[in-house]
């Protein structure tokens, strides 16, 4: 889809070749976000990697230029990493009003550019009634943080994402990992 979500009159269908790759030909020169729209047909399979050449593009916009051709490989899994834990507030009580944010440990918005329309490696989740959280993520290196208080209206901005990185705990997750991280919440601002 175009990264700015404009309607360009339909996206040409992709075909899978004998190497299990695909090409899209005939798209105008634009910024695009590669995504999979398979829905329920995947029966538990989830895309975890979209490679264009040797570059990881899952959740990243890319510029399509030079004739409108994308050659990409999508990797699928039934074993996404899971991250869970307990959240406490600054006094040590249950962090019931906190939100947990998971952001990449490096990259993604260094020049003010954010993946769009919905970055797959930047997530937030609420805390359950016993202070617990659980989320499935793509494999990678992350920072996870619990924040409390008034959240900014738009949180996918470089300053706030940098605040999350500074307040959080680093965690590395590979396919099939189940990692527990207990967090103490900090003010959102």
mmCIF file of C-alpha atoms in Angstrom:
data_model
loop_
_atom_site.group_PDB
_atom_site.id
_atom_site.type_symbol
_atom_site.label_atom_id
_atom_site.label_comp_id
_atom_site.label_asym_id
_atom_site.label_seq_id
_atom_site.Cartn_x
_atom_site.Cartn_y
_atom_site.Cartn_z
ATOM 1 C CA UNK A 1 0.000 0.000 0.000
ATOM 2 C CA UNK A 2 1.225 3.584 -0.470
ATOM 3 C CA UNK A 3 2.875 4.646 2.788
ATOM 4 C CA UNK A 4 0.648 7.747 3.025
ATOM 5 C CA UNK A 5 -2.464 5.521 2.644
ATOM 6 C CA UNK A 6 -3.674 7.256 -0.567
ATOM 7 C CA UNK A 7 -5.912 5.289 -2.890
ATOM 8 C CA UNK A 8 -4.039 4.778 -6.152
ATOM 9 C CA UNK A 9 -6.841 2.843 -7.797
ATOM 10 C CA UNK A 10 -5.977 -0.665 -6.677
ATOM 11 C CA UNK A 11 -2.763 -2.584 -6.247
ATOM 12 C CA UNK A 12 -1.853 -5.161 -8.896
ATOM 13 C CA UNK A 13 -2.006 -8.770 -7.749
ATOM 14 C CA UNK A 14 1.252 -10.477 -6.773
ATOM 15 C CA UNK A 15 2.270 -13.864 -8.080
ATOM 16 C CA UNK A 16 4.475 -16.323 -6.237
ATOM 17 C CA UNK A 17 7.309 -17.815 -8.301
ATOM 18 C CA UNK A 18 9.052 -21.201 -8.090
ATOM 19 C CA UNK A 19 11.520 -19.797 -5.510
ATOM 20 C CA UNK A 20 8.603 -18.724 -3.317
ATOM 21 C CA UNK A 21 9.370 -15.073 -4.029
ATOM 22 C CA UNK A 22 7.039 -12.565 -5.623
ATOM 23 C CA UNK A 23 7.180 -9.473 -7.780
ATOM 24 C CA UNK A 24 4.864 -6.552 -8.187
ATOM 25 C CA UNK A 25 5.217 -4.846 -11.539
ATOM 26 C CA UNK A 26 3.653 -1.637 -12.759
ATOM 27 C CA UNK A 27 3.330 0.370 -9.546
ATOM 28 C CA UNK A 28 3.984 4.133 -9.725
ATOM 29 C CA UNK A 29 7.125 5.547 -8.087
ATOM 30 C CA UNK A 30 6.001 6.170 -4.467
ATOM 31 C CA UNK A 31 6.772 5.269 -0.860
ATOM 32 C CA UNK A 32 5.165 1.892 -0.023
ATOM 33 C CA UNK A 33 4.674 -0.304 3.012
ATOM 34 C CA UNK A 34 4.780 -3.994 2.221
ATOM 35 C CA UNK A 35 2.143 -5.900 4.102
ATOM 36 C CA UNK A 36 0.342 -9.188 3.904
ATOM 37 C CA UNK A 37 -3.408 -9.287 3.683
ATOM 38 C CA UNK A 38 -3.880 -13.021 4.051
ATOM 39 C CA UNK A 39 -6.215 -12.829 7.064
ATOM 40 C CA UNK A 40 -7.592 -16.141 8.302
ATOM 41 C CA UNK A 41 -6.252 -18.096 5.343
ATOM 42 C CA UNK A 42 -2.880 -18.412 7.115
ATOM 43 C CA UNK A 43 -4.221 -20.773 9.827
ATOM 44 C CA UNK A 44 -1.856 -19.632 12.572
ATOM 45 C CA UNK A 45 1.043 -18.589 10.347
ATOM 46 C CA UNK A 46 2.317 -15.019 10.779
ATOM 47 C CA UNK A 47 4.720 -13.086 8.554
ATOM 48 C CA UNK A 48 7.782 -12.143 10.607
ATOM 49 C CA UNK A 49 10.164 -10.930 7.933
ATOM 50 C CA UNK A 50 9.792 -9.135 4.611
ATOM 51 C CA UNK A 51 13.126 -9.025 2.796
ATOM 52 C CA UNK A 52 13.765 -6.786 -0.181
ATOM 53 C CA UNK A 53 17.165 -7.944 -1.348
ATOM 54 C CA UNK A 54 19.049 -8.386 1.927
ATOM 55 C CA UNK A 55 17.243 -5.521 3.704
ATOM 56 C CA UNK A 56 14.580 -6.194 6.358
ATOM 57 C CA UNK A 57 11.464 -4.186 5.502
ATOM 58 C CA UNK A 58 8.773 -5.527 7.879
ATOM 59 C CA UNK A 59 7.032 -2.392 9.132
ATOM 60 C CA UNK A 60 9.328 -0.102 7.140
ATOM 61 C CA UNK A 61 8.366 2.124 4.199
ATOM 62 C CA UNK A 62 10.389 1.797 1.029
ATOM 63 C CA UNK A 63 10.709 3.908 -2.071
ATOM 64 C CA UNK A 64 9.706 2.150 -5.244
ATOM 65 C CA UNK A 65 11.620 3.649 -8.145
ATOM 66 C CA UNK A 66 13.061 2.706 -11.507
ATOM 67 C CA UNK A 67 10.153 1.029 -13.239
ATOM 68 C CA UNK A 68 7.921 0.127 -10.347
ATOM 69 C CA UNK A 69 9.203 -3.348 -9.455
ATOM 70 C CA UNK A 70 9.548 -4.804 -5.966
ATOM 71 C CA UNK A 71 11.168 -8.198 -5.443
ATOM 72 C CA UNK A 72 10.576 -9.405 -1.894
ATOM 73 C CA UNK A 73 10.622 -12.574 0.177
ATOM 74 C CA UNK A 74 8.163 -13.027 3.047
ATOM 75 C CA UNK A 75 9.156 -15.392 5.866
ATOM 76 C CA UNK A 76 6.385 -16.963 7.953
ATOM 77 C CA UNK A 77 6.272 -18.627 11.380
ATOM 78 C CA UNK A 78 3.933 -20.212 13.888
ATOM 79 C CA UNK A 79 6.427 -19.375 16.678
ATOM 80 C CA UNK A 80 6.442 -15.604 17.245
ATOM 81 C CA UNK A 81 8.342 -14.541 20.364
ATOM 82 C CA UNK A 82 6.219 -13.678 23.401
ATOM 83 C CA UNK A 83 7.068 -11.044 25.954
ATOM 84 C CA UNK A 84 5.282 -10.975 29.302
ATOM 85 C CA UNK A 85 5.779 -9.715 32.822
ATOM 86 C CA UNK A 86 4.454 -7.820 35.795
ATOM 87 C CA UNK A 87 4.294 -4.059 36.158
ATOM 88 C CA UNK A 88 4.619 -2.211 39.456
ATOM 89 C CA UNK A 89 4.043 1.494 40.045
ATOM 90 C CA UNK A 90 6.814 3.750 41.413
ATOM 91 C CA UNK A 91 5.828 2.858 45.026
ATOM 92 C CA UNK A 92 5.990 -0.906 44.392
ATOM 93 C CA UNK A 93 2.224 -1.475 44.102
ATOM 94 C CA UNK A 94 0.476 -2.936 41.068
ATOM 95 C CA UNK A 95 0.964 -0.743 37.993
ATOM 96 C CA UNK A 96 -2.689 -1.010 36.957
ATOM 97 C CA UNK A 97 -2.806 2.417 35.305
ATOM 98 C CA UNK A 98 0.391 1.831 33.334
ATOM 99 C CA UNK A 99 0.818 1.071 29.669
ATOM 100 C CA UNK A 100 3.626 -1.096 28.370
ATOM 101 C CA UNK A 101 5.484 0.110 25.267
ATOM 102 C CA UNK A 102 7.786 -2.055 23.153
ATOM 103 C CA UNK A 103 10.072 -0.258 20.681
ATOM 104 C CA UNK A 104 13.097 -1.307 18.605
ATOM 105 C CA UNK A 105 16.379 -0.970 20.494
ATOM 106 C CA UNK A 106 17.909 0.867 17.521
ATOM 107 C CA UNK A 107 16.925 2.628 14.311
ATOM 108 C CA UNK A 108 13.488 3.196 12.798
ATOM 109 C CA UNK A 109 13.047 6.921 13.504
ATOM 110 C CA UNK A 110 16.533 8.393 13.726
ATOM 111 C CA UNK A 111 15.861 11.028 11.038
ATOM 112 C CA UNK A 112 12.311 11.751 12.159
ATOM 113 C CA UNK A 113 10.920 9.179 9.723
ATOM 114 C CA UNK A 114 8.583 6.641 11.234
ATOM 115 C CA UNK A 115 7.368 3.433 9.664
ATOM 116 C CA UNK A 116 3.852 3.824 8.418
ATOM 117 C CA UNK A 117 0.960 3.276 8.416
ATOM 118 C CA UNK A 118 1.328 0.996 11.472
ATOM 119 C CA UNK A 119 4.834 -0.023 12.514
ATOM 120 C CA UNK A 120 4.938 -3.694 13.430
ATOM 121 C CA UNK A 121 7.908 -3.309 15.750
ATOM 122 C CA UNK A 122 6.461 -0.470 17.846
ATOM 123 C CA UNK A 123 3.728 -1.741 20.154
ATOM 124 C CA UNK A 124 1.784 -0.796 23.248
ATOM 125 C CA UNK A 125 -0.412 -2.876 25.493
ATOM 126 C CA UNK A 126 -2.424 -2.362 28.653
ATOM 127 C CA UNK A 127 -1.777 -3.961 32.006
ATOM 128 C CA UNK A 128 -4.201 -6.612 33.290
ATOM 129 C CA UNK A 129 -5.975 -6.687 36.680
ATOM 130 C CA UNK A 130 -3.026 -8.386 38.408
ATOM 131 C CA UNK A 131 -0.433 -6.018 36.902
ATOM 132 C CA UNK A 132 0.436 -8.461 34.129
ATOM 133 C CA UNK A 133 1.052 -7.938 30.417
ATOM 134 C CA UNK A 134 1.666 -10.283 27.502
ATOM 135 C CA UNK A 135 2.295 -9.576 23.832
ATOM 136 C CA UNK A 136 3.589 -11.414 20.756
ATOM 137 C CA UNK A 137 6.241 -9.512 18.805
ATOM 138 C CA UNK A 138 8.419 -9.967 15.760
ATOM 139 C CA UNK A 139 11.931 -11.314 16.411
ATOM 140 C CA UNK A 140 14.436 -8.569 17.196
ATOM 141 C CA UNK A 141 16.128 -6.359 19.763
ATOM 142 C CA UNK A 142 13.704 -4.212 21.756
ATOM 143 C CA UNK A 143 13.364 -1.837 24.655
ATOM 144 C CA UNK A 144 10.299 -2.424 26.841
ATOM 145 C CA UNK A 145 9.044 0.203 29.300
ATOM 146 C CA UNK A 146 6.011 0.774 31.514
ATOM 147 C CA UNK A 147 4.728 4.339 31.595
ATOM 148 C CA UNK A 148 2.014 5.892 33.729
ATOM 149 C CA UNK A 149 0.178 9.174 33.812
ATOM 150 C CA UNK A 150 -1.088 11.253 30.935
ATOM 151 C CA UNK A 151 0.061 9.849 27.603
ATOM 152 C CA UNK A 152 0.638 12.134 24.637
ATOM 153 C CA UNK A 153 -2.187 12.192 22.115
ATOM 154 C CA UNK A 154 0.216 11.145 19.362
ATOM 155 C CA UNK A 155 2.778 8.742 20.779
ATOM 156 C CA UNK A 156 4.411 7.675 17.485
ATOM 157 C CA UNK A 157 6.684 10.702 17.494
ATOM 158 C CA UNK A 158 10.476 10.606 17.818
ATOM 159 C CA UNK A 159 10.662 12.509 21.149
ATOM 160 C CA UNK A 160 8.222 10.198 22.944
ATOM 161 C CA UNK A 161 9.726 7.065 21.404
ATOM 162 C CA UNK A 162 13.138 8.284 22.599
ATOM 163 C CA UNK A 163 11.694 8.721 26.106
ATOM 164 C CA UNK A 164 10.502 5.098 25.999
ATOM 165 C CA UNK A 165 13.973 3.937 24.972
ATOM 166 C CA UNK A 166 15.624 5.917 27.768
ATOM 167 C CA UNK A 167 13.213 4.562 30.414
ATOM 168 C CA UNK A 168 13.153 0.945 29.324
ATOM 169 C CA UNK A 169 14.851 -2.411 29.589
ATOM 170 C CA UNK A 170 16.610 -4.011 26.626
ATOM 171 C CA UNK A 171 15.493 -7.473 25.546
ATOM 172 C CA UNK A 172 16.496 -9.656 22.601
ATOM 173 C CA UNK A 173 13.857 -12.017 21.204
ATOM 174 C CA UNK A 174 14.275 -14.836 18.687
ATOM 175 C CA UNK A 175 11.650 -17.076 17.100
ATOM 176 C CA UNK A 176 9.975 -19.230 19.748
ATOM 177 C CA UNK A 177 11.334 -17.242 22.728
ATOM 178 C CA UNK A 178 9.099 -16.672 25.746
ATOM 179 C CA UNK A 179 10.660 -13.981 27.886
ATOM 180 C CA UNK A 180 9.450 -12.460 31.141
ATOM 181 C CA UNK A 181 10.414 -8.908 32.065
ATOM 182 C CA UNK A 182 9.160 -7.261 35.244
ATOM 183 C CA UNK A 183 8.890 -3.489 34.985
ATOM 184 C CA UNK A 184 8.547 -0.505 37.323
ATOM 185 C CA UNK A 185 6.544 2.259 35.658
ATOM 186 C CA UNK A 186 7.885 5.759 35.183
ATOM 187 C CA UNK A 187 6.038 8.978 34.315
ATOM 188 C CA UNK A 188 4.999 9.239 30.670
ATOM 189 C CA UNK A 189 6.155 12.856 30.516
#
